Coordinates of C-alpha atoms in Angstrom, one line a residue:
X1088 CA -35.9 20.8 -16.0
X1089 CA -38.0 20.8 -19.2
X1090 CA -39.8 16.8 -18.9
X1091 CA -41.8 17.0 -22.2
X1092 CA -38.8 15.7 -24.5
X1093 CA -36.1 13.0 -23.6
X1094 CA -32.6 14.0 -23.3
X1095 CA -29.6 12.4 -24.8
X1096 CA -26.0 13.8 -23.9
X1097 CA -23.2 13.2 -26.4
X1098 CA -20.5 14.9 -25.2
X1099 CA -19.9 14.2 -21.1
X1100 CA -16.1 14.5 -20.2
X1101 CA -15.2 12.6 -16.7
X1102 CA -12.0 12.6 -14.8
X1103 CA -10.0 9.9 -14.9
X1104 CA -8.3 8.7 -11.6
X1105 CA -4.8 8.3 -12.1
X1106 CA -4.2 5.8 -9.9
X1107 CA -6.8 3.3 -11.4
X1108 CA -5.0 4.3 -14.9
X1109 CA -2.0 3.2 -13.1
X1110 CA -3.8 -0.6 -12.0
X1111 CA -3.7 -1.0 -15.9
X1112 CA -1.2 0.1 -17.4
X1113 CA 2.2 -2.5 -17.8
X1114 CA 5.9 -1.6 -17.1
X1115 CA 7.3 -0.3 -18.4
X1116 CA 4.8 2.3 -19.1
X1117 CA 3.4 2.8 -15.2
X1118 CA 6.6 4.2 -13.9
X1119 CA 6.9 6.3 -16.6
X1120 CA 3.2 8.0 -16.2
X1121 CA 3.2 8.1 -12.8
X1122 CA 6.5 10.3 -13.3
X1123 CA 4.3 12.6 -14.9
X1124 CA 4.9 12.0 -18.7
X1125 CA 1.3 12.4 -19.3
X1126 CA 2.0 13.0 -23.3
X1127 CA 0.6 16.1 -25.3
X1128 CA -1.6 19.0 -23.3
X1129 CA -2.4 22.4 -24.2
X1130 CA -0.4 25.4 -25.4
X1131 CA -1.0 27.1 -22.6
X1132 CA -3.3 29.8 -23.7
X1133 CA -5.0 31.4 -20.8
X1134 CA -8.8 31.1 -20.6
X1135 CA -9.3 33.5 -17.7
X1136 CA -12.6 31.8 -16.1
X1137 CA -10.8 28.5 -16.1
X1138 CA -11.9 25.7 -18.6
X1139 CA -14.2 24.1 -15.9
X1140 CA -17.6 24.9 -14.6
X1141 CA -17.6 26.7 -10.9
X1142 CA -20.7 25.1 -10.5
X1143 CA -19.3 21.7 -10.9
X1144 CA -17.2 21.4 -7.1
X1145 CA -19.3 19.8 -4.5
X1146 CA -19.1 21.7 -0.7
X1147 CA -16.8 18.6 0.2
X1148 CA -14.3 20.0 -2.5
X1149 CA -15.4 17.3 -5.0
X1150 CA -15.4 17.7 -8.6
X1151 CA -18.7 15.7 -10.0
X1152 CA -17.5 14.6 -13.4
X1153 CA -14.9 12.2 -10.7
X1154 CA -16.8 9.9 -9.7
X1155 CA -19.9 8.1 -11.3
X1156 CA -21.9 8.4 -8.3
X1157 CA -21.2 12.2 -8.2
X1158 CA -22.0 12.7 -12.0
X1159 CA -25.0 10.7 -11.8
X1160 CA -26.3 12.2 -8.8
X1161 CA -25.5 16.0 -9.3
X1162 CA -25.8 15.6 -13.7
X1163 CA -27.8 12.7 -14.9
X1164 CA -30.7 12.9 -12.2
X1165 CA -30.5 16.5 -12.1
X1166 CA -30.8 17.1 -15.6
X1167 CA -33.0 14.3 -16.3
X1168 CA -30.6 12.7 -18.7
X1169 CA -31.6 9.6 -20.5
X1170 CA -27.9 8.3 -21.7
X1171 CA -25.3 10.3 -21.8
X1172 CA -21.9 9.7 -23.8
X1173 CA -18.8 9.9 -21.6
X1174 CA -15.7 11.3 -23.5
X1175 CA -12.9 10.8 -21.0
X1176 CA -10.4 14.0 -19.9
X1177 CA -7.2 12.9 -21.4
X1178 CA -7.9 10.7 -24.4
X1179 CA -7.4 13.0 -27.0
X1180 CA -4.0 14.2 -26.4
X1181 CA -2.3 10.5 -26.6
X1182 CA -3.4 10.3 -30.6
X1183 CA -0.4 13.1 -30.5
X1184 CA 2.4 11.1 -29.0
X1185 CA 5.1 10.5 -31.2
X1186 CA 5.6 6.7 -28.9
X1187 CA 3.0 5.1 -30.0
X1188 CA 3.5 2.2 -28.1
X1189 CA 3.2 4.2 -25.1
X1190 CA -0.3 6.0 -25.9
X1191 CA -1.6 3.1 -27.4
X1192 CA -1.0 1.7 -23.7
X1193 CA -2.8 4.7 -22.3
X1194 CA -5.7 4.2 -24.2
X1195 CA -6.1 1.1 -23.4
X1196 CA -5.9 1.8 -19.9
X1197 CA -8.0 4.6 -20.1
X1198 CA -10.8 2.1 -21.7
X1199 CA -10.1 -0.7 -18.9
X1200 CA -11.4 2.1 -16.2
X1201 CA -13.7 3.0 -18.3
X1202 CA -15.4 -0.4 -18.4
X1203 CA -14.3 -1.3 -14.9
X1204 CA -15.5 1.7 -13.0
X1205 CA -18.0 3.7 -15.2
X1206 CA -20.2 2.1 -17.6
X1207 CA -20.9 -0.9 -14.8
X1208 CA -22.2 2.2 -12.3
X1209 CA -25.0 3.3 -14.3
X1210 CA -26.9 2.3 -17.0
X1211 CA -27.6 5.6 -18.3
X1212 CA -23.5 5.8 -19.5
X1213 CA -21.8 5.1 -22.2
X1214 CA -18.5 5.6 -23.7
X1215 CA -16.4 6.4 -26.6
X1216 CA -13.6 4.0 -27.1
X1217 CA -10.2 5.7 -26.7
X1218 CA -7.2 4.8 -29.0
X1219 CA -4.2 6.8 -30.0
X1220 CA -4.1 7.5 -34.2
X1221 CA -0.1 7.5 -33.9
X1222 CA 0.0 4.0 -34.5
X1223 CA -3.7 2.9 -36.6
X1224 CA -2.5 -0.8 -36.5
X1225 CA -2.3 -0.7 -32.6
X1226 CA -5.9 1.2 -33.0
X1227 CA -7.5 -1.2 -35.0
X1228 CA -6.4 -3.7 -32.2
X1229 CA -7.8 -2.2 -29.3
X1230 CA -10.9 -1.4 -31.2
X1231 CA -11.4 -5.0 -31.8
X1232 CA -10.4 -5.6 -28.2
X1233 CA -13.6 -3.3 -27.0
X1234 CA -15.6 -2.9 -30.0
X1235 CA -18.2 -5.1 -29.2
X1236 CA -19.0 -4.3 -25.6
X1237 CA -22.4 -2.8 -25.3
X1238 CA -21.5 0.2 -23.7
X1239 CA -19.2 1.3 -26.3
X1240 CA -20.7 3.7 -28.9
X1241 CA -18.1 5.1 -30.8
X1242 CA -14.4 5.5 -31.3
X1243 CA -12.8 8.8 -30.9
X1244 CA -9.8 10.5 -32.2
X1245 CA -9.0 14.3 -32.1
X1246 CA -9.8 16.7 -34.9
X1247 CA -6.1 17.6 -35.1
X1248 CA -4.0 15.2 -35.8
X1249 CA -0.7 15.0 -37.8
X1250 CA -1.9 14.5 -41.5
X1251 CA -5.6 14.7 -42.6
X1252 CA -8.1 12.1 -41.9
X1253 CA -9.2 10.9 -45.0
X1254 CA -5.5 10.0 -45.5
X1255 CA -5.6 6.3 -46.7
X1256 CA -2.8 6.2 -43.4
X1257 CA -6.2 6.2 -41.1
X1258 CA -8.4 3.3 -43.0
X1259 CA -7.4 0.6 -40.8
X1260 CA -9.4 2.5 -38.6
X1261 CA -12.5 3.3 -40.0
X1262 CA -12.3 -0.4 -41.0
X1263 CA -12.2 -1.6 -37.7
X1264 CA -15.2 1.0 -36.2
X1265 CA -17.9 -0.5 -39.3
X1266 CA -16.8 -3.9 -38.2
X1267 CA -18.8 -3.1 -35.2
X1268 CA -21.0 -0.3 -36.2
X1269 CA -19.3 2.3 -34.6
X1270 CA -19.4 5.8 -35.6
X1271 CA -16.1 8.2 -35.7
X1272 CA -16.2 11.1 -33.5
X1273 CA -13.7 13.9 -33.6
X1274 CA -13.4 16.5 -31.0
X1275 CA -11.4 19.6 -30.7
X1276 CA -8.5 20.6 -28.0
X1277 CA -5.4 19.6 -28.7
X1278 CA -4.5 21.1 -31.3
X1279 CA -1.2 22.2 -31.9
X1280 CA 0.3 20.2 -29.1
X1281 CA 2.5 16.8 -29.5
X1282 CA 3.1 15.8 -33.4
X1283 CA -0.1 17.8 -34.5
X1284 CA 0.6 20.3 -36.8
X1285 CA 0.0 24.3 -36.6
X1286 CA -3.4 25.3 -34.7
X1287 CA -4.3 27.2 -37.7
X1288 CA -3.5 27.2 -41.4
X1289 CA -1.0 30.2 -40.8
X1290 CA 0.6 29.9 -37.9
X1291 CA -0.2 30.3 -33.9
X1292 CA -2.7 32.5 -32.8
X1293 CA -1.9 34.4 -29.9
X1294 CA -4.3 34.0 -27.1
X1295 CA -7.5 31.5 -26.2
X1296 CA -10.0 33.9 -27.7
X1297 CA -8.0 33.2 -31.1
X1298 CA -7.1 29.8 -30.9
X1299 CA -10.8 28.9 -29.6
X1300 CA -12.8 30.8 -32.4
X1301 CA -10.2 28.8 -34.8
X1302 CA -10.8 25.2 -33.6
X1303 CA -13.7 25.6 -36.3
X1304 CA -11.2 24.8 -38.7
X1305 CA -10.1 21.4 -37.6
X1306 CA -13.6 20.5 -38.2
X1307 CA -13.7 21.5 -42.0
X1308 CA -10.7 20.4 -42.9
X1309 CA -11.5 16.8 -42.0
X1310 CA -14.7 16.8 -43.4
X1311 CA -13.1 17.8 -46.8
X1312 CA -10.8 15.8 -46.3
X1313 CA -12.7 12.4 -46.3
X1314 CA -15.2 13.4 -49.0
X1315 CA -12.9 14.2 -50.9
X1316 CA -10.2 10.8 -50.2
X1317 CA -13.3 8.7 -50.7
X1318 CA -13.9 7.4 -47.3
X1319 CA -17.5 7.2 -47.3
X1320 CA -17.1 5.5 -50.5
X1321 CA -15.0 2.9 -49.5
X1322 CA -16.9 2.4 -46.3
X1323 CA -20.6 3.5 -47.1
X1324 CA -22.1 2.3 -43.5
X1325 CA -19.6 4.9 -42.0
X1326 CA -20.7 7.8 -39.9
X1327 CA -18.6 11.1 -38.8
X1328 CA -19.5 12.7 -35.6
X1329 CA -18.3 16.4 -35.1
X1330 CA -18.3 16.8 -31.4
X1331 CA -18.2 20.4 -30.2
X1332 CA -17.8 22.2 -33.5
X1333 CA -20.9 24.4 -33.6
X1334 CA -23.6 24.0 -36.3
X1335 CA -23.4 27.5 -38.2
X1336 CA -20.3 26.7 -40.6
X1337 CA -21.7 23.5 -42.4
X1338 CA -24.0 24.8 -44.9
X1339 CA -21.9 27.7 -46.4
X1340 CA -18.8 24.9 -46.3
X1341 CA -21.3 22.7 -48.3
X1342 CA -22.4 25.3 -50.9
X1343 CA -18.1 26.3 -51.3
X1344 CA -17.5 22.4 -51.8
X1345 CA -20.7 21.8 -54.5
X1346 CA -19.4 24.5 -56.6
X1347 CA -15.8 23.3 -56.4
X1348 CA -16.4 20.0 -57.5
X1349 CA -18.4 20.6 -60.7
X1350 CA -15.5 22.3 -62.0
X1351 CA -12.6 19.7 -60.8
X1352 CA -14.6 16.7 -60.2
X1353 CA -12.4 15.1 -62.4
X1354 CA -9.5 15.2 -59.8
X1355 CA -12.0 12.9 -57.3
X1356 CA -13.8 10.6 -59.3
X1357 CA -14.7 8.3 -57.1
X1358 CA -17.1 11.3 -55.8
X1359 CA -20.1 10.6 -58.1
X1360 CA -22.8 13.0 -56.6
X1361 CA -22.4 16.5 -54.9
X1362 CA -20.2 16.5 -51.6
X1363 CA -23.3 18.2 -49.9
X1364 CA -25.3 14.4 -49.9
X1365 CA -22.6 12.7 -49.5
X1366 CA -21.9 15.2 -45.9
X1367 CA -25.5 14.7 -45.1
X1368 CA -26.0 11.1 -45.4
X1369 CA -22.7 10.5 -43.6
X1370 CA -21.6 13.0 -40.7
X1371 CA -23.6 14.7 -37.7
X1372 CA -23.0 17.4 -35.6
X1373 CA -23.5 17.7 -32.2
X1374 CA -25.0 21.3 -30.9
X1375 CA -21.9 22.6 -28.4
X1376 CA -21.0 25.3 -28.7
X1377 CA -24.3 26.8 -30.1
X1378 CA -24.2 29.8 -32.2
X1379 CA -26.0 32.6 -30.1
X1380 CA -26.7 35.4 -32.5
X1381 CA -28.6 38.6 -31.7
X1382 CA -31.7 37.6 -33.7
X1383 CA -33.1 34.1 -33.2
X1384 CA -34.4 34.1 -36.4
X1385 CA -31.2 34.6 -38.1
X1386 CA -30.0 30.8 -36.4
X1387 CA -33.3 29.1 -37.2
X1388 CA -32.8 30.2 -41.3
X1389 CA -29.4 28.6 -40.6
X1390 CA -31.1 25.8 -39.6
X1391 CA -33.3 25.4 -43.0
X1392 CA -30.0 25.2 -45.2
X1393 CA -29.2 21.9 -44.2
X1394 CA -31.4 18.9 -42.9
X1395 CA -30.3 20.0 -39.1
X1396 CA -33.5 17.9 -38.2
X1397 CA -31.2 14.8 -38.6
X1398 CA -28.1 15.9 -38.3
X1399 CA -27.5 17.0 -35.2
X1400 CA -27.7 15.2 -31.8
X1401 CA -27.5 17.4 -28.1
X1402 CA -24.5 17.9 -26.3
X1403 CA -23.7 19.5 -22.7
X1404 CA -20.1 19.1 -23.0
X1405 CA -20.3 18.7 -19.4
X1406 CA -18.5 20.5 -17.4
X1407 CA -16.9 22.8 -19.5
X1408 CA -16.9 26.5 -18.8
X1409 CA -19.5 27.3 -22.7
X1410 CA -21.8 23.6 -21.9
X1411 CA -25.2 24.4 -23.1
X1412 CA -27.6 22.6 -21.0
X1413 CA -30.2 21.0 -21.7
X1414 CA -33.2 23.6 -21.6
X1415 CA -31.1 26.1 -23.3
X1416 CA -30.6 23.9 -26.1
X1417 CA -33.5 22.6 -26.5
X1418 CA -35.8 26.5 -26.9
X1419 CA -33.0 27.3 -29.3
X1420 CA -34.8 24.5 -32.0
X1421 CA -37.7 24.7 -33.5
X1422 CA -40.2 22.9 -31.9
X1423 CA -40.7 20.4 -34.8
X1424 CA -37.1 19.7 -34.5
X1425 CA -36.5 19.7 -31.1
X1426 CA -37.1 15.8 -30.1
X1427 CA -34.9 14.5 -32.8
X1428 CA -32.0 17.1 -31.7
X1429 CA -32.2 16.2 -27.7
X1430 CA -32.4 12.5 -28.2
X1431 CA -33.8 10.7 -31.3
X1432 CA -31.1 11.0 -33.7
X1433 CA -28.7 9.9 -30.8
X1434 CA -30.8 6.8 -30.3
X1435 CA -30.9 6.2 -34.1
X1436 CA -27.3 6.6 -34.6
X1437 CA -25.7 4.6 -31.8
X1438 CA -28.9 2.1 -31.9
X1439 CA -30.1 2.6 -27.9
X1440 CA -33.5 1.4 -26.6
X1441 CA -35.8 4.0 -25.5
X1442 CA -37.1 4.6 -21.9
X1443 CA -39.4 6.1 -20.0
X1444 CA -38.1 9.3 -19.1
X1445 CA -39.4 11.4 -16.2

């Protein structure tokens, strides 16, 4: 492990144990999890390496993202991880239950382990708060419920969901997150499953090489979307995080929107200034999956289209079968860039005191 530049993780998925979610969920909701109504999951598009690292079973049979003492044994120490932002497995899908009552539940139960068993293990963690988007008013409740707890970071919803987020439907929530400083995060996976809609603009795509290459489009469409609704308007201290949408995409999407709205700004007019400052002052990217062209060179002039420097923050997605690591992150930057990418602009963004790293 590279030591000459701190690392902060912003995408780290654990496992949730189902029988802890259990200890906090009410009736009537426990008996009907532990049943095995476990809401939305995947389309069932085969990936055929699995969606999970092989190098991530311990000898005892194991998984390391299970425990905290696994992950911070066998990740954190290992790869010399400063914080490291735990997304939990599962908390994406409830945002697409059609009972929100029920996945509201879920997320809060998924939050109570969360803060019970995780964040209290090691300092090095934190946590997105989970809620479920079918119901924003039961959101908004369990973000003020959690918001202010210090390990806490941001709130996270999926990038599919069943209307677009800029929708004046979802402003409860992004209410809610300034009230405490927290960023929105939006990460990809579930869509098409539950009450999202199609996977694509044009239908289903056929196998996991198609519907993985396409989850791209989640990710602009919400972007557009809240530019163009006014969000960042309405709540000017307000930042997006794109988790695990690549990098490559944003500056030609910027160029597309700059020229669109000189000619129909009048359909927006609350957007005063090209879409392009408004996306940079506002949203980050995180760096999974990076773009791996043939030529270096070609990534790094990607690179000087947009202020990357500040806009994007490291991210193993941990233990996913395309995680970048660390090192291999880092020597795809440009030196100059490369402190604020791996930690810095984390730090700055969710407001964490710096340490001494090894």
């Amino acid at each position: 492990m590279n030591k000459k530049y701190a690392v902060i993780d912003t995408d780290i998925h654990t496992e949730i144990d189902n029988q802890r979610l259990l200890d906090f969920l009410p009736e009537p909701w426990r008996t009907r999890y532990a049943s095995g109504n476990v809401g939305a999951r995947n389309l069932g598009y085969w990936n055929p390496n699995g969606v999970m690292r092989r190098d991530t079973v311990l000898p005892d049979g194991t998984r390391i993202e299970a425990t905290p003492q696994t992950l911070s044994k066998h990740f954190f120490d290992a790869y010399n991880i400063e914080y490291g932002v735990i997304n939990p497995q599962g908390g994406l899908p409830i945002s697409l239950s059609p009972q929100a009552d029920y996945s509201a539940s879920i997320a809060t139960a998924i939050n109570e382990v969360v803060m019970n068993d995780w964040l209290p293990a090691d300092n090095r963690f934190r946590a997105s708060v989970t809620v479920s988007a079918s119901d924003p008013h039961l959101a908004v409740k369990e973000i003020h419920r959690v918001g202010a707890h210090p390990g806490m970071v941001q709130v996270l919803l999926p990038s599919a969901l069943h209307m677009p987020l800029g929708n004046r439907y979802y402003h409860p929530i992004f209410e809610a997150a300034v009230a405490y400083n927290l960023p929105i995060a939006i990460h990809p996976g579930p869509e098409g499953t539950g009450i999202s809609g199609k996977p694509t603009a044009v239908g289903y795509p056929s196998t996991y090489l198609e519907w993985h290459t396409d989850l791209v489009g989640s990710m602009i469409a919400q972007v557009v979307s809240m530019v163009c609704e006014g969000v960042f308007a309405k709540f000017p201290t307000l930042k997006l995080i794109i988790v695990e949408g690549g990098v490559s995409w944003l500056p030609s999407l910027m160029w597309r929107f700059d020229k669109n709205w000189k000619a129909l700004r009048m359909t927006t007019p609350w957007i005063d200034r090209p879409p392009s400052e408004i996306i940079q002052e506002h949203v980050l990217l995180t760096t999974q999956p990076l773009e791996e062209p043939d030529r270096t060179r070609h990534f790094h002039q990607t690179l000087d289209m947009f202020d990357a420097g500040n806009m994007l923050m490291f991210s193993s997605d941990y233990p996913h079968w395309d995680g970048d690591m660390p090192d291999f992150a880092a020597n795809a930057f440009p030196e100059p860039m490369r402190a604020r990418v791996m930690a810095e602009n984390a730090r700055r963004v969710y407001g964490l005191e710096e340490r001494q790293h090894a």
